[in-house]
Amino acid sequence: MKQLPLYLIALVAVVAMAAARMGLHPVLGKELPFLTLFPPVFFAAWLGGLGPALLATAATTVVALYVPVYGLALSGVAPAGVTLFALLGAATGWLGESRLRAQSRAEAAAREAQAAARRAEEKAAHAAVSEERYRAFIEQTAEGVWRIELEQPVSVQLPEDEQIDRFYEHGVLAECNDAMAHMYGFARAEELVGARLGDLTPRSDPNNLEFLRAFIRSGYRLTDAQSHELDRDGNERYFLNNFIGMVSDGQLLRAWGSQRDVTLNRQAEGVIQASEARFRSVFESGMIGIAFWNGEFMTEANDVLLSILGYTREDLRSGLLRHGRLTPEGYEAADRQATEQVVATGSCTPYAKEFLRKDGSRVPVLVGGARLSADLSDAAFFVLDLTEQRRAESRLRQAERIEVVGQLAGGMAHEANNQMSVVLGATSFILARRDIPKPVRQDVEYIQQAAERTAAITRQLLAFSRRQILQPRVVDLNAVLEHLEPILRRTLTEQQKLVLHLSESVIPIRADPAQLDQVLLNLTINARDAMPDGGTVTLETRNARLTDHDVAQRQGVTILPGAYAALLISDTGQGMDKQTMKRLFEPFFTTKEVGKGSGLGLAMVYGIVKQSGGYIWAYSEPGLGSTFKLYFPSVAETPAASPQPVIEAASTATGTVLVVEDDPLVRSMVRRALNEAGLKVIEAANGQEALTVVQSDGPRVDAVLTDLAMPELGGQQLAHRLIEQYPDLPVVFMSGYTDDDVARRGLLDAGMSFLEKPISPEILTRKMRQVLEGAPRKA
């Protein structure tokens, strides 16, 4: 189709030639040479090339030979001429074709050159735009962009460590953006360019070594790899890197990359991880029950809460732990109020309630909650098991009741001892007469016996209430048991036996030996009564140390860790159930038949042990016997020898005794007893009156006999004041009761004389004569 115009030119040339012939014939009037047909052929061949030339040659030949034109004839028409004409036309066409092809090639080359120039211009323009955009990007991006050149290529065939050494040795930062410079504490990129790799990423940091090892192992391409580096001030920085290395002929030449500063992210992750670790430690610590709630059931709970509720983790996953299943009736209002408070403020004040355990039992708890979402679809609550607290409160209430009873018992015993002193004194005065009838004497003896029994009961009450006056000394438990063993054996029946297991080196304790005897007798008699069909009572001594673990096991009881001497009394009797064990040391509680026990025995034992600074615990189960463990604090002293009985010689000492007693009946009885013994008596109703008497210019006072418990100024305070002023003035105390302060301070350990109420006239006069016999006269 592109050659069609050229063929048309050839035809036009032929037509023009024919027209020329026709136009010239009238002028020439003769035959035209055949070669005159060549111009149109040459014109067509030069312009159109081989194809148009051949067309023109053939067309001209046909016109010349076969188409008569007004009878014109051509000269020289012969086969040779026609052949020559055809050859010349072909040759001319070939020349024209060659010219046209050369011209076409030249034009194509020109067009290609123009296109290449246009492409080069476009590429240059695009490169300029790309460079501008690249520069704008790397300068504006928050990520650091960099290029590291190696001063000497590093062979990738070297071992990893050698490649890393060479990388540190020859790596230089050849290019970077301002963002990267800022990451290292520089203002502009120019300040950082030229820095060596070892200055940026310390080789001593194992994180960086792992980073480069990963770079090598990955084929020198890393994505989102973390590195640990230092800025110009030595501050630690963490980066997330994309790293590409250029390798040529087995040599690492350079590396490009980008990095993002994730220091704050790393720090935030550290804070989050630390917070998560703290929460997890609290969640799993076992201190308190913690759970999460989605509004319907628990989604997560720690082991403490599951233990409190008696459920398993499988129960939790199956959705069994729902509010309705866990909460008994009666707490709807409290739960609703707590929920409203959580909605309003985000949390609620902890409140006490109960949960239903899986087995149906109830557990007292303290519950607090907080919402984690606005619609309460995610909430947390905390549960504190109050079981031990309730038990401790129960024990405290019981102890308070016992304390109240003890105070009442102590007060009653004090008053009873005063009255029994009067009764015993009066009966002694009556029985001392020789002129009373025998029936009257017998009645008075009955009164005296009843008073003595009442005095024994008051001593039990005082022991229970821990208000009796102890006379402690350092003793050896083994010696006490060996001394009392014959008496203890006689308390048992023939079917019962006593076994002693005594430690060879039991540590000494400080206690009242008479009270220890009372404790052993009471516990042995109880063991005897618990074995009606026979059995064994075992007494054992050993050294013990109460540790912090032992203290933790006895919640609600204040225990001092340290060294103790332990006394264990065990029997093989009937044992006790849990209900009996709970009330074991309560006053007036007994399992014996009416008339067989007062219920004060174990209460008295408990009081004596506690007043001696010790502890007592009981262990028993029905049918398995009972064991009582008594712990007495050790002392670093040598036990004193047991006092030997002294045969007293008759004393005829005389003098003046100041009697200080607030009860007028007791005071009267004491005055009469001392007067009948030949002693002079001055009376005072309280300590203040006594001070006035001693300090006055009245009769000389040789000794003071004072009650301990008195209003205004007690006997203890009176003694302190008198001793300050008159150090050699003897003071004798009398009481059937004292307060805790007197017992704690060990008043009698200082050598003070003491008379326990009720006091008989004989004991009273003997004691005062002994005191007066060894005392200088005062005032």
Short mmCIF file of C-alpha atoms in Angstrom, two decimals, residues 187-509:
data_model
loop_
_atom_site.label_atom_id
_atom_site.label_comp_id
_atom_site.label_asym_id
_atom_site.label_seq_id
_atom_site.Cartn_x
_atom_site.Cartn_y
_atom_site.Cartn_z
CA ALA A 187 22.31 18.28 64.14
CA ARG A 188 23.04 17.50 60.48
CA ALA A 189 24.01 14.52 58.38
CA GLU A 190 27.36 16.11 57.51
CA GLU A 191 28.44 15.78 61.15
CA LEU A 192 27.87 12.04 61.09
CA VAL A 193 29.11 11.15 57.60
CA GLY A 194 32.56 9.61 57.79
CA ALA A 195 31.98 7.91 61.13
CA ARG A 196 33.33 4.40 61.44
CA LEU A 197 30.98 1.52 62.06
CA GLY A 198 32.68 0.61 65.34
CA ASP A 199 31.86 4.08 66.74
CA LEU A 200 28.15 3.61 66.04
CA THR A 201 27.56 -0.03 66.94
CA PRO A 202 29.86 -1.24 69.75
CA ARG A 203 31.28 -4.63 68.95
CA SER A 204 31.16 -5.51 72.65
CA ASP A 205 27.35 -5.61 72.52
CA PRO A 206 26.25 -9.21 71.82
CA ASN A 207 23.01 -7.87 70.27
CA ASN A 208 25.01 -6.17 67.51
CA LEU A 209 27.07 -9.29 66.85
CA GLU A 210 23.89 -11.31 66.46
CA PHE A 211 22.55 -8.62 64.14
CA LEU A 212 25.58 -8.83 61.82
CA ARG A 213 25.60 -12.63 61.94
CA ALA A 214 21.95 -12.62 60.85
CA PHE A 215 22.90 -10.18 58.05
CA ILE A 216 25.57 -12.55 56.77
CA ARG A 217 23.45 -15.68 57.08
CA SER A 218 20.52 -14.07 55.26
CA GLY A 219 22.58 -13.50 52.10
CA TYR A 220 23.26 -9.86 53.06
CA ARG A 221 19.59 -8.91 53.15
CA LEU A 222 17.78 -8.26 56.41
CA THR A 223 14.29 -6.96 57.09
CA ASP A 224 13.11 -5.49 60.41
CA ALA A 225 16.21 -6.60 62.30
CA GLN A 226 16.84 -4.95 65.67
CA SER A 227 20.20 -3.47 66.66
CA HIS A 228 21.51 -1.94 69.87
CA GLU A 229 23.70 1.15 69.47
CA LEU A 230 25.00 4.24 71.28
CA ASP A 231 24.46 7.90 70.46
CA ARG A 232 27.19 10.54 70.75
CA ASP A 233 26.47 10.93 74.49
CA GLY A 234 26.74 7.20 75.16
CA ASN A 235 23.00 6.74 75.59
CA GLU A 236 21.58 3.39 74.54
CA ARG A 237 19.43 3.40 71.44
CA TYR A 238 17.50 0.60 69.76
CA PHE A 239 16.88 0.56 65.99
CA LEU A 240 14.81 -1.52 63.60
CA ASN A 241 16.88 -1.98 60.39
CA ASN A 242 16.40 -2.93 56.76
CA PHE A 243 19.84 -3.92 55.43
CA ILE A 244 20.97 -4.71 51.83
CA GLY A 245 24.54 -5.52 50.88
CA MET A 246 26.12 -5.28 47.41
CA VAL A 247 28.18 -8.34 46.54
CA SER A 248 30.34 -8.49 43.37
CA ASP A 249 32.74 -11.28 42.45
CA GLY A 250 32.38 -12.75 45.94
CA GLN A 251 33.25 -9.44 47.60
CA LEU A 252 30.98 -7.34 49.82
CA LEU A 253 31.53 -3.76 48.58
CA ARG A 254 28.96 -1.64 50.33
CA ALA A 255 25.62 -1.75 52.11
CA TRP A 256 22.50 0.38 52.08
CA GLY A 257 19.76 0.49 54.58
CA SER A 258 17.21 2.33 56.61
CA GLN A 259 16.52 2.29 60.31
CA ARG A 260 13.75 3.38 62.64
CA ASP A 261 14.41 4.49 66.21
CA VAL A 262 12.39 2.17 68.47
CA THR A 263 14.05 3.18 71.75
CA LEU A 264 10.83 4.65 73.14
CA ASN A 265 8.93 1.60 71.93
CA ARG A 266 11.50 -0.65 73.57
CA GLN A 267 11.26 1.34 76.79
CA ALA A 268 7.48 1.28 76.62
CA GLU A 269 7.60 -2.45 76.00
CA GLY A 270 9.88 -2.77 79.01
CA VAL A 271 7.45 -0.79 81.14
CA ILE A 272 4.56 -2.87 79.86
CA GLN A 273 6.46 -6.10 80.43
CA ALA A 274 7.44 -4.98 83.92
CA SER A 275 3.85 -3.99 84.62
CA GLU A 276 2.64 -7.30 83.24
CA ALA A 277 5.22 -9.14 85.34
CA ARG A 278 4.15 -7.23 88.46
CA PHE A 279 0.51 -7.95 87.75
CA ARG A 280 1.28 -11.60 87.03
CA SER A 281 3.29 -11.88 90.25
CA VAL A 282 0.36 -10.41 92.18
CA PHE A 283 -2.12 -12.53 90.24
CA GLU A 284 -0.18 -15.71 90.99
CA SER A 285 1.22 -14.76 94.40
CA GLY A 286 -1.45 -16.48 96.45
CA MET A 287 -2.13 -13.37 98.55
CA ILE A 288 -5.66 -12.70 97.34
CA GLY A 289 -8.23 -14.12 94.96
CA ILE A 290 -8.42 -12.25 91.62
CA ALA A 291 -10.85 -12.80 88.75
CA PHE A 292 -12.11 -11.15 85.58
CA TRP A 293 -15.78 -10.93 84.76
CA ASN A 294 -17.61 -10.35 81.48
CA GLY A 295 -20.95 -9.50 83.06
CA GLU A 296 -22.23 -13.08 83.03
CA PHE A 297 -19.49 -15.37 84.30
CA MET A 298 -15.81 -15.42 85.21
CA THR A 299 -13.45 -15.46 82.26
CA GLU A 300 -10.25 -15.84 84.26
CA ALA A 301 -9.37 -16.53 87.89
CA ASN A 302 -6.21 -17.29 89.79
CA ASP A 303 -5.58 -20.45 91.80
CA VAL A 304 -6.30 -18.69 95.09
CA LEU A 305 -9.85 -17.83 94.09
CA LEU A 306 -10.50 -21.28 92.64
CA SER A 307 -9.27 -22.77 95.92
CA ILE A 308 -11.52 -20.44 97.92
CA LEU A 309 -14.53 -21.47 95.85
CA GLY A 310 -13.59 -25.14 95.53
CA TYR A 311 -13.80 -25.15 91.72
CA THR A 312 -11.31 -26.42 89.14
CA ARG A 313 -9.89 -24.61 86.13
CA GLU A 314 -11.96 -26.89 83.92
CA ASP A 315 -15.08 -25.64 85.73
CA LEU A 316 -13.91 -22.09 84.97
CA ARG A 317 -13.45 -22.81 81.26
CA SER A 318 -16.86 -24.46 81.05
CA GLY A 319 -18.56 -21.34 82.43
CA LEU A 320 -19.79 -22.80 85.73
CA LEU A 321 -18.62 -19.83 87.78
CA ARG A 322 -21.64 -17.54 87.40
CA HIS A 323 -22.92 -14.95 89.83
CA GLY A 324 -26.17 -16.75 90.50
CA ARG A 325 -24.38 -19.99 91.21
CA LEU A 326 -21.84 -18.42 93.57
CA THR A 327 -23.98 -16.02 95.61
CA PRO A 328 -26.44 -17.27 98.24
CA GLU A 329 -29.69 -15.48 98.94
CA GLY A 330 -29.66 -12.38 101.06
CA TYR A 331 -26.88 -10.46 99.29
CA GLU A 332 -28.93 -9.01 96.41
CA ALA A 333 -29.06 -5.50 97.87
CA ALA A 334 -25.34 -5.41 98.72
CA ASP A 335 -24.38 -6.69 95.26
CA ARG A 336 -26.69 -4.22 93.54
CA GLN A 337 -25.29 -1.32 95.54
CA ALA A 338 -21.71 -2.38 94.70
CA THR A 339 -22.58 -2.65 91.00
CA GLU A 340 -24.14 0.82 90.97
CA GLN A 341 -21.03 2.21 92.65
CA VAL A 342 -18.78 0.55 90.06
CA VAL A 343 -20.84 2.03 87.21
CA ALA A 344 -20.77 5.49 88.79
CA THR A 345 -17.16 5.70 90.00
CA GLY A 346 -15.30 2.84 88.31
CA SER A 347 -14.81 0.83 91.51
CA CYS A 348 -16.62 -0.13 94.68
CA THR A 349 -15.76 -0.08 98.34
CA PRO A 350 -14.85 -3.61 99.49
CA TYR A 351 -17.74 -5.23 101.33
CA ALA A 352 -18.23 -8.47 103.21
CA LYS A 353 -20.44 -11.22 101.85
CA GLU A 354 -20.46 -14.98 101.39
CA PHE A 355 -19.82 -17.21 98.40
CA LEU A 356 -21.22 -20.67 97.82
CA ARG A 357 -18.49 -23.22 97.33
CA LYS A 358 -18.88 -26.06 94.84
CA ASP A 359 -19.74 -28.45 97.67
CA GLY A 360 -22.54 -26.14 98.85
CA SER A 361 -20.74 -24.79 101.92
CA ARG A 362 -20.41 -21.07 102.52
CA VAL A 363 -17.19 -19.12 102.75
CA PRO A 364 -17.01 -15.57 104.16
CA VAL A 365 -15.16 -13.16 101.87
CA LEU A 366 -14.34 -9.52 101.39
CA VAL A 367 -15.08 -8.44 97.80
CA GLY A 368 -14.01 -5.37 95.84
CA GLY A 369 -14.38 -4.68 92.13
CA ALA A 370 -13.47 -2.30 89.33
CA ARG A 371 -14.74 -1.97 85.77
CA LEU A 372 -12.35 -2.21 82.85
CA SER A 373 -14.91 -1.13 80.24
CA ALA A 374 -17.75 1.34 80.22
CA ASP A 375 -20.49 -1.29 79.79
CA LEU A 376 -19.13 -3.68 82.47
CA SER A 377 -18.40 -6.27 79.78
CA ASP A 378 -14.94 -6.49 81.27
CA ALA A 379 -14.45 -6.10 85.01
CA ALA A 380 -12.05 -7.28 87.68
CA PHE A 381 -12.81 -8.14 91.26
CA PHE A 382 -10.74 -9.14 94.24
CA VAL A 383 -11.70 -11.66 96.91
CA LEU A 384 -10.13 -12.01 100.34
CA ASP A 385 -10.93 -15.18 102.26
CA LEU A 386 -12.14 -14.14 105.73
CA THR A 387 -12.34 -17.67 107.13
CA GLU A 388 -9.21 -17.36 109.27
CA GLN A 389 -10.16 -13.83 110.25
CA ARG A 390 -13.58 -15.03 111.36
CA ARG A 391 -11.93 -17.81 113.34
CA ALA A 392 -9.51 -15.33 114.89
CA GLU A 393 -12.39 -13.01 115.72
CA SER A 394 -14.23 -15.93 117.27
CA ARG A 395 -11.14 -16.81 119.30
CA LEU A 396 -10.76 -13.17 120.28
CA ARG A 397 -14.39 -12.95 121.36
CA GLN A 398 -13.93 -16.15 123.31
CA ALA A 399 -10.75 -14.77 124.86
CA GLU A 400 -12.57 -11.55 125.71
CA ARG A 401 -15.37 -13.53 127.32
CA ILE A 402 -12.82 -15.55 129.25
CA GLU A 403 -11.03 -12.35 130.22
CA VAL A 404 -14.27 -10.87 131.47
CA VAL A 405 -15.02 -14.04 133.39
CA GLY A 406 -11.44 -13.99 134.66
CA GLN A 407 -11.76 -10.42 135.88
CA LEU A 408 -15.03 -11.31 137.56
CA ALA A 409 -13.51 -14.47 139.03
CA GLY A 410 -10.46 -12.56 140.22
CA GLY A 411 -12.60 -9.91 141.87
CA MET A 412 -14.80 -12.54 143.46
CA ALA A 413 -11.75 -14.48 144.63
CA HIS A 414 -10.26 -11.33 146.14
CA GLU A 415 -13.42 -10.60 148.06
CA ALA A 416 -13.87 -14.26 149.00
CA ASN A 417 -10.29 -14.47 150.27
CA ASN A 418 -10.85 -11.42 152.42
CA GLN A 419 -13.97 -12.95 153.92
CA MET A 420 -12.36 -16.36 154.29
CA SER A 421 -9.50 -14.66 156.13
CA VAL A 422 -12.05 -13.31 158.56
CA VAL A 423 -13.81 -16.71 158.84
CA LEU A 424 -10.58 -18.64 159.30
CA GLY A 425 -9.34 -16.07 161.82
CA ALA A 426 -12.57 -16.19 163.80
CA THR A 427 -12.62 -20.01 163.79
CA SER A 428 -9.00 -20.06 164.95
CA PHE A 429 -9.82 -17.69 167.80
CA ILE A 430 -12.82 -19.83 168.82
CA LEU A 431 -10.96 -23.13 168.56
CA ALA A 432 -8.15 -21.68 170.69
CA ARG A 433 -10.54 -21.37 173.64
CA ARG A 434 -10.84 -24.24 176.11
CA ASP A 435 -14.28 -23.37 177.50
CA ILE A 436 -16.50 -24.09 174.47
CA PRO A 437 -18.70 -27.20 174.41
CA LYS A 438 -17.68 -30.08 172.22
CA PRO A 439 -20.71 -29.81 169.83
CA VAL A 440 -19.92 -26.13 169.30
CA ARG A 441 -16.26 -26.93 168.66
CA GLN A 442 -17.30 -29.53 166.07
CA ASP A 443 -19.53 -27.01 164.29
CA VAL A 444 -16.71 -24.48 164.24
CA GLU A 445 -14.36 -27.11 162.81
CA TYR A 446 -16.95 -27.70 160.03
CA ILE A 447 -16.94 -23.98 159.36
CA GLN A 448 -13.14 -23.99 159.28
CA GLN A 449 -13.03 -26.91 156.81
CA ALA A 450 -15.61 -25.28 154.55
CA ALA A 451 -13.59 -22.06 154.60
CA GLU A 452 -10.42 -23.91 153.66
CA ARG A 453 -12.21 -25.64 150.76
CA THR A 454 -13.58 -22.29 149.62
CA ALA A 455 -10.04 -20.92 149.78
CA ALA A 456 -8.88 -23.78 147.54
CA ILE A 457 -11.61 -22.93 145.01
CA THR A 458 -10.61 -19.26 145.04
CA ARG A 459 -7.02 -20.30 144.31
CA GLN A 460 -8.30 -22.17 141.25
CA LEU A 461 -10.23 -19.10 140.16
CA LEU A 462 -7.13 -16.94 140.56
CA ALA A 463 -5.03 -19.42 138.60
CA PHE A 464 -7.62 -19.44 135.82
CA SER A 465 -7.79 -15.63 135.74
CA ARG A 466 -3.96 -15.42 135.93
CA ARG A 467 -4.12 -13.18 138.97
CA GLN A 468 -2.60 -15.39 141.61
CA ILE A 469 0.74 -14.42 143.08
CA LEU A 470 3.44 -16.65 141.63
CA GLN A 471 6.72 -17.27 143.37
CA PRO A 472 8.81 -18.31 140.34
CA ARG A 473 12.37 -19.56 140.34
CA VAL A 474 14.63 -21.28 137.84
CA VAL A 475 13.75 -24.97 137.83
CA ASP A 476 14.61 -28.13 135.95
CA LEU A 477 11.51 -29.77 134.44
CA ASN A 478 13.08 -33.18 134.80
CA ALA A 479 13.66 -32.60 138.52
CA VAL A 480 10.05 -31.47 138.98
CA LEU A 481 8.74 -34.61 137.24
CA GLU A 482 11.04 -36.95 139.16
CA HIS A 483 10.03 -35.34 142.46
CA LEU A 484 6.32 -35.59 141.64
CA GLU A 485 6.40 -39.03 139.97
CA PRO A 486 5.38 -41.04 143.10
CA ILE A 487 2.38 -38.79 143.71
CA LEU A 488 1.32 -38.98 140.05
CA ARG A 489 1.54 -42.79 140.08
CA ARG A 490 -0.72 -42.92 143.13
CA THR A 491 -3.39 -40.92 141.30
CA LEU A 492 -3.69 -43.68 138.63
CA THR A 493 -5.57 -46.97 138.93
CA GLU A 494 -4.02 -50.44 138.82
CA GLN A 495 -4.97 -50.79 135.15
CA GLN A 496 -3.14 -47.61 134.26
CA LYS A 497 0.56 -46.99 134.06
CA LEU A 498 2.80 -43.93 133.97
CA VAL A 499 5.75 -43.68 131.54
CA LEU A 500 8.40 -40.92 131.66
CA HIS A 501 10.61 -39.97 128.70
CA LEU A 502 12.92 -37.26 130.01
CA SER A 503 15.44 -35.48 127.82
CA GLU A 504 18.96 -35.64 129.26
CA SER A 505 19.67 -31.98 128.73
CA VAL A 506 16.34 -30.18 128.90
CA ILE A 507 16.88 -26.43 129.22
CA PRO A 508 15.89 -24.72 132.50
CA ILE A 509 12.77 -22.55 132.81
#
